[in-house]
mmCIF file of C-alpha atoms in Angstrom:
data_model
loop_
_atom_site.group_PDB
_atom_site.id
_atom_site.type_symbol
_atom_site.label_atom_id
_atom_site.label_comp_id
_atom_site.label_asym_id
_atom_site.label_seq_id
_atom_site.Cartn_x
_atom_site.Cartn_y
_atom_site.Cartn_z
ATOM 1 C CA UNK A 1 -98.783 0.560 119.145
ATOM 2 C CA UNK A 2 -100.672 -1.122 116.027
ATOM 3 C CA UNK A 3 -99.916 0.881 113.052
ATOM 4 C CA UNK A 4 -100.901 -1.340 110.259
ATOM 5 C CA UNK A 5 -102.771 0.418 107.295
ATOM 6 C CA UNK A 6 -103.181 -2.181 104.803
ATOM 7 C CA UNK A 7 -104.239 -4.532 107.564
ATOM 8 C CA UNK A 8 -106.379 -2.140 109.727
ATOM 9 C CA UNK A 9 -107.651 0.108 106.926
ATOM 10 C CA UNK A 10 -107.314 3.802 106.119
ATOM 11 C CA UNK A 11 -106.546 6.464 108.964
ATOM 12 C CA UNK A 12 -106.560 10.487 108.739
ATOM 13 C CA UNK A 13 -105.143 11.787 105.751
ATOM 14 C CA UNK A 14 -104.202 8.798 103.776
ATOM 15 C CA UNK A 15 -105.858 10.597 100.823
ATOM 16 C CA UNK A 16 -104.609 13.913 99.542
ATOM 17 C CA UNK A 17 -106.531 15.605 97.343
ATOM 18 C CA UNK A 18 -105.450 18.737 94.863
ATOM 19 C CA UNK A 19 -105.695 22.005 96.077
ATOM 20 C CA UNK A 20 -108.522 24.423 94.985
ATOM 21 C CA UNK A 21 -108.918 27.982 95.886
ATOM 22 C CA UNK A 22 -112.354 29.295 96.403
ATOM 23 C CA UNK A 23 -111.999 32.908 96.799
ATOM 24 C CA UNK A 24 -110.408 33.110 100.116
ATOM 25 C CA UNK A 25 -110.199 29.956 101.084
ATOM 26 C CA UNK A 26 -108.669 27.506 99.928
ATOM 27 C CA UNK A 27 -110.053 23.321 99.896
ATOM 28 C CA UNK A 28 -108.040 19.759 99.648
ATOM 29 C CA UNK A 29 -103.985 20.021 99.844
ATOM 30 C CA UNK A 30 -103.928 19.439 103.096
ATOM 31 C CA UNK A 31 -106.038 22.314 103.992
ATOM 32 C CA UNK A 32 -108.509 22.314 107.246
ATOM 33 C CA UNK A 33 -112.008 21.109 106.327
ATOM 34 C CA UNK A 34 -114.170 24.412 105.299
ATOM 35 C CA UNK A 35 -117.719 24.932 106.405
ATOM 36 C CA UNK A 36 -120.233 25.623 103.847
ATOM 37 C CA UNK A 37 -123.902 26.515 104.348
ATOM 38 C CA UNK A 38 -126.491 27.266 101.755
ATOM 39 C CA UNK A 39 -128.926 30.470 102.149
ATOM 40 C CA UNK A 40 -132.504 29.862 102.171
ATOM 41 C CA UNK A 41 -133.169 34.164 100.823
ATOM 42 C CA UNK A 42 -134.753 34.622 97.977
ATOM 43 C CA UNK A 43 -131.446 35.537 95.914
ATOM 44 C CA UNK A 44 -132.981 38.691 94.317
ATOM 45 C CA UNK A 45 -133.318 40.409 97.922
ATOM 46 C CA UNK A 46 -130.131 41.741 97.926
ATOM 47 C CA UNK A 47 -130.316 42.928 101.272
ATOM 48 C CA UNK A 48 -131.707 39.587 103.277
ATOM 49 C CA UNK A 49 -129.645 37.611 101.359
ATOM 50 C CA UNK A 50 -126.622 39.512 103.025
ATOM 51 C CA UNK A 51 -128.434 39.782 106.019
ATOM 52 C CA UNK A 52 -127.782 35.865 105.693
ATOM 53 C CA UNK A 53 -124.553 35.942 104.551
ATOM 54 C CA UNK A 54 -123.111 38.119 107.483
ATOM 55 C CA UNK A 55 -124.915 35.719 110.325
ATOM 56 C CA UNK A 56 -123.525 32.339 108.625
ATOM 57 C CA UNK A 57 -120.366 34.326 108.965
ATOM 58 C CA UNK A 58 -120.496 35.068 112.093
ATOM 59 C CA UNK A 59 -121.869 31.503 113.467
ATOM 60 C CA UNK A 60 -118.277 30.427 111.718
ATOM 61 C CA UNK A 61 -119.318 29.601 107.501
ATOM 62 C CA UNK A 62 -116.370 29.581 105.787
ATOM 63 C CA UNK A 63 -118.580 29.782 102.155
ATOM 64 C CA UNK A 64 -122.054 30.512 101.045
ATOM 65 C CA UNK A 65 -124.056 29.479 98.488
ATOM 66 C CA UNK A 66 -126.696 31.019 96.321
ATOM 67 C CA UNK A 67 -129.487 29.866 94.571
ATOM 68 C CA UNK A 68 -129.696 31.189 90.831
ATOM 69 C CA UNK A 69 -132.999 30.189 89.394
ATOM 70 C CA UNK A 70 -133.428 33.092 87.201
ATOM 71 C CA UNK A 71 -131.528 35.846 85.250
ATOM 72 C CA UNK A 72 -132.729 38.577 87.431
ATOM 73 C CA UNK A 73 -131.421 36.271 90.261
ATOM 74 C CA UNK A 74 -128.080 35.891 88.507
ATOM 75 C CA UNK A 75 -127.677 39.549 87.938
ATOM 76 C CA UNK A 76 -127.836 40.442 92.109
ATOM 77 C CA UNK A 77 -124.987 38.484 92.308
ATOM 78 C CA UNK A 78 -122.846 41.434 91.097
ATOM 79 C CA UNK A 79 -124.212 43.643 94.003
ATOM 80 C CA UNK A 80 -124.316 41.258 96.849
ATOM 81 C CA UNK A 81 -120.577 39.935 95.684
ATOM 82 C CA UNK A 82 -119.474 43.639 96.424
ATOM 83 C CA UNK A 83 -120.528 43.445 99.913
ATOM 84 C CA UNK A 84 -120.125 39.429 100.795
ATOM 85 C CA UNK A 85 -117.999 39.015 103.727
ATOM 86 C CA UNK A 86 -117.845 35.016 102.651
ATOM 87 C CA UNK A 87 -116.542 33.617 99.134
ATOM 88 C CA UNK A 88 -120.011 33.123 97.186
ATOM 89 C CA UNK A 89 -120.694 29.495 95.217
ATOM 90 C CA UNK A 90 -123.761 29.760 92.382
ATOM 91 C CA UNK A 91 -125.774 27.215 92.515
ATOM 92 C CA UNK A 92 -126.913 26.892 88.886
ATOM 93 C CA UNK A 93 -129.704 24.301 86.824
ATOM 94 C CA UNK A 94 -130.763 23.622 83.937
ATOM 95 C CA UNK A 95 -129.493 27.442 82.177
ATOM 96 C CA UNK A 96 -126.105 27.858 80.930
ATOM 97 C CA UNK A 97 -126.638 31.529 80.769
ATOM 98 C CA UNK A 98 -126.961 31.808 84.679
ATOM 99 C CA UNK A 99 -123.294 30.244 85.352
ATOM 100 C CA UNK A 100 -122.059 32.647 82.670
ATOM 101 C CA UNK A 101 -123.885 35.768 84.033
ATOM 102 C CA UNK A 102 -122.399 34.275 87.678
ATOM 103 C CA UNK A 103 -118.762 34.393 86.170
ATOM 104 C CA UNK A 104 -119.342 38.030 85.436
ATOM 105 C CA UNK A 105 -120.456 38.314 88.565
ATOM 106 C CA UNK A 106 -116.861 37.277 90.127
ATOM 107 C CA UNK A 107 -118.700 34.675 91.649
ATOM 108 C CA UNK A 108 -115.934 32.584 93.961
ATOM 109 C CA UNK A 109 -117.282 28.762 92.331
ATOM 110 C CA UNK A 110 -120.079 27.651 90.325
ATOM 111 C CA UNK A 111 -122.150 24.729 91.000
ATOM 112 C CA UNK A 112 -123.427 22.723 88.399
ATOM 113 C CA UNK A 113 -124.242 19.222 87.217
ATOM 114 C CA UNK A 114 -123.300 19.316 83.371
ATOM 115 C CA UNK A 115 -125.677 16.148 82.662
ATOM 116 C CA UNK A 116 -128.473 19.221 83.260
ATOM 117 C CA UNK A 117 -127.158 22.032 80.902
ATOM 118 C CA UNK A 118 -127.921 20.466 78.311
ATOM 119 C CA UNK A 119 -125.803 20.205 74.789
ATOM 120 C CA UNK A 120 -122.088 20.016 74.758
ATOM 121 C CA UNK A 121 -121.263 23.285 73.463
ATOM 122 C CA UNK A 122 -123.195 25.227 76.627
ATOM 123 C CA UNK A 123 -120.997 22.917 78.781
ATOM 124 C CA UNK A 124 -117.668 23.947 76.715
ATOM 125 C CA UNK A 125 -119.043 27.750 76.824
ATOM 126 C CA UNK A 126 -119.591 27.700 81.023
ATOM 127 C CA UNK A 127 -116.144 25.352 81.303
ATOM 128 C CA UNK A 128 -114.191 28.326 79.059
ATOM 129 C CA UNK A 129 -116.050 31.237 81.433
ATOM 130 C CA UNK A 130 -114.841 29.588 84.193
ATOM 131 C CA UNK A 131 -111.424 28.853 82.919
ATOM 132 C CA UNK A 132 -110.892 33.017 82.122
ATOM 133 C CA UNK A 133 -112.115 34.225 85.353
ATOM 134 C CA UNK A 134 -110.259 31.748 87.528
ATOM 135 C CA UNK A 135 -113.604 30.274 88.698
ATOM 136 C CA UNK A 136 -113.558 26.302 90.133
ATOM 137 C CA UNK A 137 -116.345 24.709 88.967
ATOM 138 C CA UNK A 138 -118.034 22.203 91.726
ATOM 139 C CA UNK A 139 -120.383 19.125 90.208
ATOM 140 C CA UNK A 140 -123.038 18.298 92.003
ATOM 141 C CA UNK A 141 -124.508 14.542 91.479
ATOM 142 C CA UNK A 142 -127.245 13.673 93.906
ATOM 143 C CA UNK A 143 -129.938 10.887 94.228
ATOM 144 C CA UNK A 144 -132.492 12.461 92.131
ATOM 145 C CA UNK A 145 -129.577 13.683 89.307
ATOM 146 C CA UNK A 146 -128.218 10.184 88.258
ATOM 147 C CA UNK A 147 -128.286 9.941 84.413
ATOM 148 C CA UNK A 148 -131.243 8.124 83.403
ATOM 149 C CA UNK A 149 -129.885 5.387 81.911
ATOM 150 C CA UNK A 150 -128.085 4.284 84.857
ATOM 151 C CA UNK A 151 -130.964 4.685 86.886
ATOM 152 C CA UNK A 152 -133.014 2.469 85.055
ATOM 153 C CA UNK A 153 -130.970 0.041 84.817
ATOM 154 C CA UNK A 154 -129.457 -0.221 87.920
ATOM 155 C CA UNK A 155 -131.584 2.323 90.114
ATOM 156 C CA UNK A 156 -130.551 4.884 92.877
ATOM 157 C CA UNK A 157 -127.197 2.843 94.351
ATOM 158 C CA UNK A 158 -123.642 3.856 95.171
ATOM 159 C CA UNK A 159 -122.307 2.554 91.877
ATOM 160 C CA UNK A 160 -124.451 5.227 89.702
ATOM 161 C CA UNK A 161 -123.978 7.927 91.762
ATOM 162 C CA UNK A 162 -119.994 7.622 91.416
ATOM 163 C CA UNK A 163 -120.552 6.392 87.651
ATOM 164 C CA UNK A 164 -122.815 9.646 87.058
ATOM 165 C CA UNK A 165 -119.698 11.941 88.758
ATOM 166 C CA UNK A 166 -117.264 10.174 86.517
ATOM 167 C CA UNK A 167 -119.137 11.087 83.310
ATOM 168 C CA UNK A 168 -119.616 14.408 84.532
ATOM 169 C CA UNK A 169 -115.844 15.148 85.448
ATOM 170 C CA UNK A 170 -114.834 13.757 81.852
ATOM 171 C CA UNK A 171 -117.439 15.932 80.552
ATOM 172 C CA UNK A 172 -115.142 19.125 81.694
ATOM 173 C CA UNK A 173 -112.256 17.481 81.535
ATOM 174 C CA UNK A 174 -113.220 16.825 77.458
ATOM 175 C CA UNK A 175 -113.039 21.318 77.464
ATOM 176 C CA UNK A 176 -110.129 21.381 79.210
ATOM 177 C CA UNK A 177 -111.156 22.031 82.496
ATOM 178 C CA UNK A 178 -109.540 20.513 85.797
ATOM 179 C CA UNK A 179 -110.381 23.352 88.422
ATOM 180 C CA UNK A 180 -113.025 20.266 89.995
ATOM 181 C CA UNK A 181 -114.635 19.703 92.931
ATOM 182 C CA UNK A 182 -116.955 16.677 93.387
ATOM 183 C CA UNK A 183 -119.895 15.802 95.389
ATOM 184 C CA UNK A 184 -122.239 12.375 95.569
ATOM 185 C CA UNK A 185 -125.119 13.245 98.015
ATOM 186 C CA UNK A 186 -128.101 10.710 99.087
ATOM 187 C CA UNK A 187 -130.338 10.839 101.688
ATOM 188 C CA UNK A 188 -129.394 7.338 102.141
ATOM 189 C CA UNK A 189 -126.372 7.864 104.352
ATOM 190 C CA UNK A 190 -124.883 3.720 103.118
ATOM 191 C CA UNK A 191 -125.398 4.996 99.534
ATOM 192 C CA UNK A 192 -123.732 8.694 100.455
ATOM 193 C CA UNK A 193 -120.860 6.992 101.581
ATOM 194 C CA UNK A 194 -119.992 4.220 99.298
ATOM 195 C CA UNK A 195 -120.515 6.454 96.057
ATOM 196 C CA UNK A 196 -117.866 9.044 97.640
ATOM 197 C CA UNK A 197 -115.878 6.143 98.723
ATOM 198 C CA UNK A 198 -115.670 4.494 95.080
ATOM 199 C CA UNK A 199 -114.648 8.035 93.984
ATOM 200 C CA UNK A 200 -112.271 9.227 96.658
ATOM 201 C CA UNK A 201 -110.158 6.116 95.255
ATOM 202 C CA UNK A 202 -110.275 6.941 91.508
ATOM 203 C CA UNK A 203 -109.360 10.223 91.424
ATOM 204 C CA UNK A 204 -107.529 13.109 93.587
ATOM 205 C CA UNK A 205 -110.416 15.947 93.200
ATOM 206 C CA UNK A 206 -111.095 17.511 96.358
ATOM 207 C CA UNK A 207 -114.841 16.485 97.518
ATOM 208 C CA UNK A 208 -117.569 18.422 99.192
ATOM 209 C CA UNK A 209 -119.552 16.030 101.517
ATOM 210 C CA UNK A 210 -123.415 16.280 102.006
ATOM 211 C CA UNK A 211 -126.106 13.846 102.614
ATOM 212 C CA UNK A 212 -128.649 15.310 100.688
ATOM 213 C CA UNK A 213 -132.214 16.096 102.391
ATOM 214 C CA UNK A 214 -131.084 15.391 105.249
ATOM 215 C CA UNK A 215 -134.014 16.198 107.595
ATOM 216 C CA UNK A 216 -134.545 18.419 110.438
ATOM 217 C CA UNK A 217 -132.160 19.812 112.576
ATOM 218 C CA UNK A 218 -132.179 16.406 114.955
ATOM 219 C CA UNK A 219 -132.667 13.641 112.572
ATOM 220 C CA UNK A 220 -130.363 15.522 109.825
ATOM 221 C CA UNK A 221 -127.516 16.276 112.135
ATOM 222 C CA UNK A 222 -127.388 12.565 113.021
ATOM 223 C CA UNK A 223 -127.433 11.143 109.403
ATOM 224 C CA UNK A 224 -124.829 13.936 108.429
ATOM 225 C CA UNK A 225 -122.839 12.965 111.288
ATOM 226 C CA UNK A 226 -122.779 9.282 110.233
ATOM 227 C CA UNK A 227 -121.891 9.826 107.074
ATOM 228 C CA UNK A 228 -119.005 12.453 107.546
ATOM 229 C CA UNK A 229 -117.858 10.647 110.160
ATOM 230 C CA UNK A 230 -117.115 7.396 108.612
ATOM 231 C CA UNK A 231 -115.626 9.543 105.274
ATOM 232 C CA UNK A 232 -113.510 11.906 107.288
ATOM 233 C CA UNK A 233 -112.117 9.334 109.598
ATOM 234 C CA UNK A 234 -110.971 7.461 106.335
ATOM 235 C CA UNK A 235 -109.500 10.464 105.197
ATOM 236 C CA UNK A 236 -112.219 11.795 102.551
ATOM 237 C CA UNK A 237 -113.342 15.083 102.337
ATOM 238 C CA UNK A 238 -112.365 18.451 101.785
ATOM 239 C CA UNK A 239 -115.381 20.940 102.730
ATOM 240 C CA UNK A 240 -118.828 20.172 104.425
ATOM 241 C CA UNK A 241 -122.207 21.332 104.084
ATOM 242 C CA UNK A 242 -125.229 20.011 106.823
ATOM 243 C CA UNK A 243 -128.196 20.050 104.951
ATOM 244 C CA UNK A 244 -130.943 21.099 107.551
ATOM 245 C CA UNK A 245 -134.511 22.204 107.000
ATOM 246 C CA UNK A 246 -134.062 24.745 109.415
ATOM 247 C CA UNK A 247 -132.333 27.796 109.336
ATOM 248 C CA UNK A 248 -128.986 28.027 107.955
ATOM 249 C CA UNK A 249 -126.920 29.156 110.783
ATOM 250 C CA UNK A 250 -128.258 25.449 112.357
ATOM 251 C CA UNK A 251 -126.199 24.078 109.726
ATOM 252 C CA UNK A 252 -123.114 25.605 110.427
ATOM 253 C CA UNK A 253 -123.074 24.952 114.180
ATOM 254 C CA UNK A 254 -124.188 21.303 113.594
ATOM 255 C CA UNK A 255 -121.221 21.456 110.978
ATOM 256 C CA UNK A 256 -118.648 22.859 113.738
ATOM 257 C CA UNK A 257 -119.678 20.084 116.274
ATOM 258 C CA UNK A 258 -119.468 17.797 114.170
ATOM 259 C CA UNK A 259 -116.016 18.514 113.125
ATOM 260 C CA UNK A 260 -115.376 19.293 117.225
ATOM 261 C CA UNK A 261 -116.613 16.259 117.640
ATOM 262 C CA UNK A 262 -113.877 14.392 115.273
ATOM 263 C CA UNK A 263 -110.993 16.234 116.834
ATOM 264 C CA UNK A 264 -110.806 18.348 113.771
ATOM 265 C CA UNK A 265 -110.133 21.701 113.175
ATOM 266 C CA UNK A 266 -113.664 23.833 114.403
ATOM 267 C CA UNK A 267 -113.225 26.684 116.493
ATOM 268 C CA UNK A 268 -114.970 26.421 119.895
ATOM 269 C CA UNK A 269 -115.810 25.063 123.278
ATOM 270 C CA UNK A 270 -115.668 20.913 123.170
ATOM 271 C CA UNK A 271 -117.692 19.836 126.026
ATOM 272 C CA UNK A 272 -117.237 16.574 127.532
ATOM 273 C CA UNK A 273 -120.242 15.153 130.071
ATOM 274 C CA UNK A 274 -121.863 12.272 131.971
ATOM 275 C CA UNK A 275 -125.219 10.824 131.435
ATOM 276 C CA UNK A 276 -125.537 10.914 134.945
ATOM 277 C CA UNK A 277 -126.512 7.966 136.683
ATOM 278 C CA UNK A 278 -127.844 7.435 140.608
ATOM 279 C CA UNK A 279 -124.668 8.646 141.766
ATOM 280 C CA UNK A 280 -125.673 12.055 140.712
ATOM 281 C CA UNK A 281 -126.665 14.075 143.763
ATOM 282 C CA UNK A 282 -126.693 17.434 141.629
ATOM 283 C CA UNK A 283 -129.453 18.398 139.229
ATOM 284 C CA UNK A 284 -126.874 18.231 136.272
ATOM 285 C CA UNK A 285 -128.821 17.990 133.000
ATOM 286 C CA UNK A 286 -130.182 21.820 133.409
ATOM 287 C CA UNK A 287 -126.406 22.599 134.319
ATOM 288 C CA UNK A 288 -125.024 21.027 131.148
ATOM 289 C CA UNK A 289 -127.367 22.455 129.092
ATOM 290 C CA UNK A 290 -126.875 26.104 130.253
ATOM 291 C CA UNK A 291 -122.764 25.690 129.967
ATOM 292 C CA UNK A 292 -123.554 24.371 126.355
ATOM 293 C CA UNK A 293 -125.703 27.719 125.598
ATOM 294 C CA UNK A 294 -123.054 30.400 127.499
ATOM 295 C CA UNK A 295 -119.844 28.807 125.926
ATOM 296 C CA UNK A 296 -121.804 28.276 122.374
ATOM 297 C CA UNK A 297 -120.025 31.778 120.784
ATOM 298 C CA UNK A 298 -116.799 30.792 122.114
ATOM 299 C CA UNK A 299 -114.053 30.935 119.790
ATOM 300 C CA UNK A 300 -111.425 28.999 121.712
ATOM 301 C CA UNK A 301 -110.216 25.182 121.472
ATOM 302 C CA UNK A 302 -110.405 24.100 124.967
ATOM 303 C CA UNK A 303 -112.721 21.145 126.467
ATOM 304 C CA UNK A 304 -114.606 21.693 129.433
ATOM 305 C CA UNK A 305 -116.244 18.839 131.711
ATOM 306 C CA UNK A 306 -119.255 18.656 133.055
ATOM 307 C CA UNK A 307 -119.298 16.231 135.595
ATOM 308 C CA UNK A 308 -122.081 14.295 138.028
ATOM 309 C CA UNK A 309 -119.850 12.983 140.778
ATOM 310 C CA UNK A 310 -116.149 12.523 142.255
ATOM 311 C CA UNK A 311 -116.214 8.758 139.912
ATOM 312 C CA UNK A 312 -116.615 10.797 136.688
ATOM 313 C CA UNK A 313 -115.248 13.949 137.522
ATOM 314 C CA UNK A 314 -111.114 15.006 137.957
ATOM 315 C CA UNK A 315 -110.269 11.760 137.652
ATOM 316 C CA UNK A 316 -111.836 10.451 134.179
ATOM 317 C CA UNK A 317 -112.231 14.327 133.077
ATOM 318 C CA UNK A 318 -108.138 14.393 133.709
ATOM 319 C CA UNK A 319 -107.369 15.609 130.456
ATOM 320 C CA UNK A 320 -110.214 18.314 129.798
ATOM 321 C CA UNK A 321 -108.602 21.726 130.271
ATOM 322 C CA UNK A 322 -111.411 22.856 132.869
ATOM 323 C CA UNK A 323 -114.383 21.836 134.432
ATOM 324 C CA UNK A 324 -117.180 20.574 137.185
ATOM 325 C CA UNK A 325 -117.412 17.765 139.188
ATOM 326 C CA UNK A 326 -121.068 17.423 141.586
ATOM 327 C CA UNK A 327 -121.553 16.256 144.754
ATOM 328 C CA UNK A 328 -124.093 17.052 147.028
ATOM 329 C CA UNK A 329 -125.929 20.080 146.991
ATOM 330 C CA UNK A 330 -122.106 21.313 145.582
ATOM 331 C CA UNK A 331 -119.560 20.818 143.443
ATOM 332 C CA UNK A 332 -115.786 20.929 142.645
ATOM 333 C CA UNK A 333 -114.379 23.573 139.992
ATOM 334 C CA UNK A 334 -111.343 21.821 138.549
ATOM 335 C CA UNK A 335 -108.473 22.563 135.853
ATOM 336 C CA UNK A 336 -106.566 19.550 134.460
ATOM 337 C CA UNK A 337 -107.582 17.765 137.109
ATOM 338 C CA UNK A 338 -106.351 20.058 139.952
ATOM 339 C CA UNK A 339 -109.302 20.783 142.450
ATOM 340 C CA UNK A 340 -109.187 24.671 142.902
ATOM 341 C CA UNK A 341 -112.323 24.821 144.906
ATOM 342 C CA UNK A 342 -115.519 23.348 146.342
ATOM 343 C CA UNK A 343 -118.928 26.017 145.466
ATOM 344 C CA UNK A 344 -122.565 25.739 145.721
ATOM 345 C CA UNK A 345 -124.652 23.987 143.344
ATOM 346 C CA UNK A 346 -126.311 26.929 142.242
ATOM 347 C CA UNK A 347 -122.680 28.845 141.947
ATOM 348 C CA UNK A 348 -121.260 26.257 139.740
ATOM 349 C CA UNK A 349 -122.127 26.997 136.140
ATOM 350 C CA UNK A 350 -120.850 30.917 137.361
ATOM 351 C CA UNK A 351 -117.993 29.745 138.701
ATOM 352 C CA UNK A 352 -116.729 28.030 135.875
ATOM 353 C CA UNK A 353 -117.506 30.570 133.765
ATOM 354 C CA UNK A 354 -115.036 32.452 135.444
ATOM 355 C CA UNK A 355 -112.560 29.898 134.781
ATOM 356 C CA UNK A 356 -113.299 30.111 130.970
ATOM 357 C CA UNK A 357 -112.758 33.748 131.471
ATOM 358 C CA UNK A 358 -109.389 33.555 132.907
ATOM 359 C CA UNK A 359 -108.189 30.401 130.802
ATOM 360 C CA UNK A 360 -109.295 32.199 127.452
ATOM 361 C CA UNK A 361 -109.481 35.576 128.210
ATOM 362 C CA UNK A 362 -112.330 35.906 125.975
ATOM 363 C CA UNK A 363 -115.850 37.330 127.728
ATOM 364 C CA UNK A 364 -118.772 34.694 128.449
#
C-alpha cells in the first residue's frame, strides 16, 4: 500500500485545528464536521424563526444562524435563545451595538467581519463582550468583503481573500482575543478553495467552509460539493454551511449527503446505484428515486443498493449492507451479498423496506 504524504499530498486529518465550543457542540480538535444552516425568518418573528429553528433541527442542523440587522432584531434573540433547540450564531454588520446586545443575549457565537465595524475601539469593545460571556467569535471574509485596498490592487483572488482573514484575525488577536473561527467564501469555487487552502496552512483556527451564493438547490449543491470536497479530503474544515436559495432545510440535507457522500460522519441512509444501461430489464430510475424519498428520514449508517441487473447487483454491490438487484419483470432482495429472495418488480422497493426495518429496527 502507497502511503507517501509528502510525495502524494495531504490525506484526512493531516491538519488539526484548535478546539472551539459553540454552545453544545463543539468544532476542530478532532471533532466530527458540524452542520450549519442559516434561517431565511425575519429575525424579529420570534415564533417563525423557531418554527425554523426546530425543522433545521430535525432535518439534522447541528447550528443556526440569525440575521441581526437591527436592534429590535438583536433584542428577540433573548426570547428565541430561551426556546432554541440548536446553539444560535449572530450574524452581525456594520453595528457594534448588535454583537454586544447578541452577547447579552447568550448568543452561542457571533459572526462578524471586524474590517466592517468600523473603529478599533468598537472592535476591542465586541472582542471584550465576547471574551466575558465565553462567546467564540467567527470572521466572516467573503468575495464582496475584501478590504479595499487589496481589491484594487489585486482584485477578487485567493490571495486577498486569505490576506483580508489574516488582518482580520490580528485585528482580535491585537484585544486579546483567540476564541476564532475563520471563513473565506467565493462563489468562485477555485478562489473558495485556494484562499482556505493558503490559510488552513498558516494558522490552526478551526474553519467554517461555504462557497458563498452558491445558487439554487442543483447548481449550488454541486459547486458546494466541489469545493468541500477537495478541502475536506485534504483535511480542512471544521463545520459546513450549503448556501442554497431555497429553503433552509435543503441546505442541511444537501450538507448531510455531501458529508455521506465523503464517508464522513452524517447520519443516514447512503445509497449506492447504477445508471442503468440496456441490461436493465426493470424500470429502475422510478424505483431508485422512491427508495431515496422513503429512507430520506433515516437515521442509521447503513448503504443500501439499488441495482439494474445480476452484473451490477450482489456481486459489485458486495459490500452494501442491503439491497436490490433487477431482472426481468423481478428482482433479487439481497444482504451483503447473500440472495434471500427473488420478488416481483412491483414488490421490490416494499420488500426492501422490510429489510431496512429488520436491519435497523427503525420504522420506514
Amino acid at each position: 500500500m502507497i502511503d507517501n504524504r509528502e510525495e502524494f499530498g495531504a490525506v484526512r486529518g493531516v491538519r488539526r485545528s484548535r478546539p472551539l465550543k459553540i454552545g453544545s457542540v463543539t468544532i476542530g480538535g478532532g471533532n466530527p464536521v458540524a452542520i450549519q444552516s442559516m434561517c431565511n425568518t425575519d429575525t424579529r418573528d420570534v415564533r417563525a424563526t423557531l418554527a425554523q429553528i426546530g425543522a433545521l433541527r430535525d432535518a439534522g442542523c447541528e447550528i443556526a444562524r440569525l440575521a441581526v440587522p437591527d436592534m429590535d432584531a438583536a433584542r428577540a434573540l433573548h426570547e428565541i435563545k430561551k426556546q432554541s433547540p440548536l446553539p444560535l450564531v449572530a450574524d452581525i454588520h456594520f453595528d457594534y451595538r448588535l454583537a454586544l446586545e447578541a452577547c447579552r443575549a447568550g448568543m452561542d457565537k457571533i459572526r462578524i467581519n471586524p474590517g466592517n465595524i468600523g473603529e478599533k475601539w468598537k472592535i476591542r469593545e465586541v472582542a471584550d463582550a465576547c471574551s466575558s460571556c465565553g462567546v467564540p467569535i467567527r470572521i466572516g471574509v467573503n468575495s464582496g468583503s475584501v478590504d479595499r485596498d487589496l481589491r484594487e490592487e489585486y482584485g477578487v483572488i485567493p490571495f486577498t481573500l486569505y490576506k483580508s482573514a489574516v488582518r482580520n484575525i490580528e485585528a482580535l488577536t491585537e484585544c486579546g482575543f483567540e476564541d476564532i473561527c475563520v471563513s473565506l467564501k467565493a462563489s468562485n469555487v477555485f478562489n473558495t478553495v485556494e484562499a482556505y487552502r493558503m490559510l488552513a496552512s498558516q494558522c490552526d483556527y478551526p474553519l467554517h467552509l461555504g462557497v458563498t451564493e452558491a445558487g439554487s438547490r442543483h447548481m449550488g449543491t454541486i459547486k458546494s460539493a466541489a469545493a468541500f470536497g477537495a478541502l475536506l479530503a485534504d483535511g480542512i474544515g471544521d463545520t459546513i454551511r450549503v448556501s442554497l436559495t431555497d429553503d433552509p432545510v435543503q441546505e442541511v440535507y444537501a450538507a448531510k449527503d455531501i458529508l455521506k457522500a465523503l464517508g464522513m460522519n452524517a447520519d443516514g441512509v447512503t445509497i449506492v446505484s447504477c445508471p442503468t444501461c440496456g441490461r436493465t430489464q426493470v424500470d429502475l430510475i422510478p424505483i431508485a428515486h422512491e427508495i431515496e424519498q422513503r429512507v430520506s428520514k433515516l437515521r442509521s449508517r447503513i448503504t443500501v443498493a439499488v441495482m439494474g441487473c445480476a452484473v451490477n447487483g450482489p456481486g459489485e454491490a458486495r459490500e452494501a449492507d442491503v439491497g436490490i438487484a433487477g431482472g426481468r419483470g423481478e428482482g433479487l432482495i439481497f444482504r451483503k451479498g447473500e440472495i434471500l429472495r427473488k420478488v416481483p418488480e412491483d414488490r421490490l422497493a416494499d420488500e426492501l423496506m422490510l429489510e431496512i426495518e429488520r436491519l435497523t429496527g427503525e420504522k420506514v
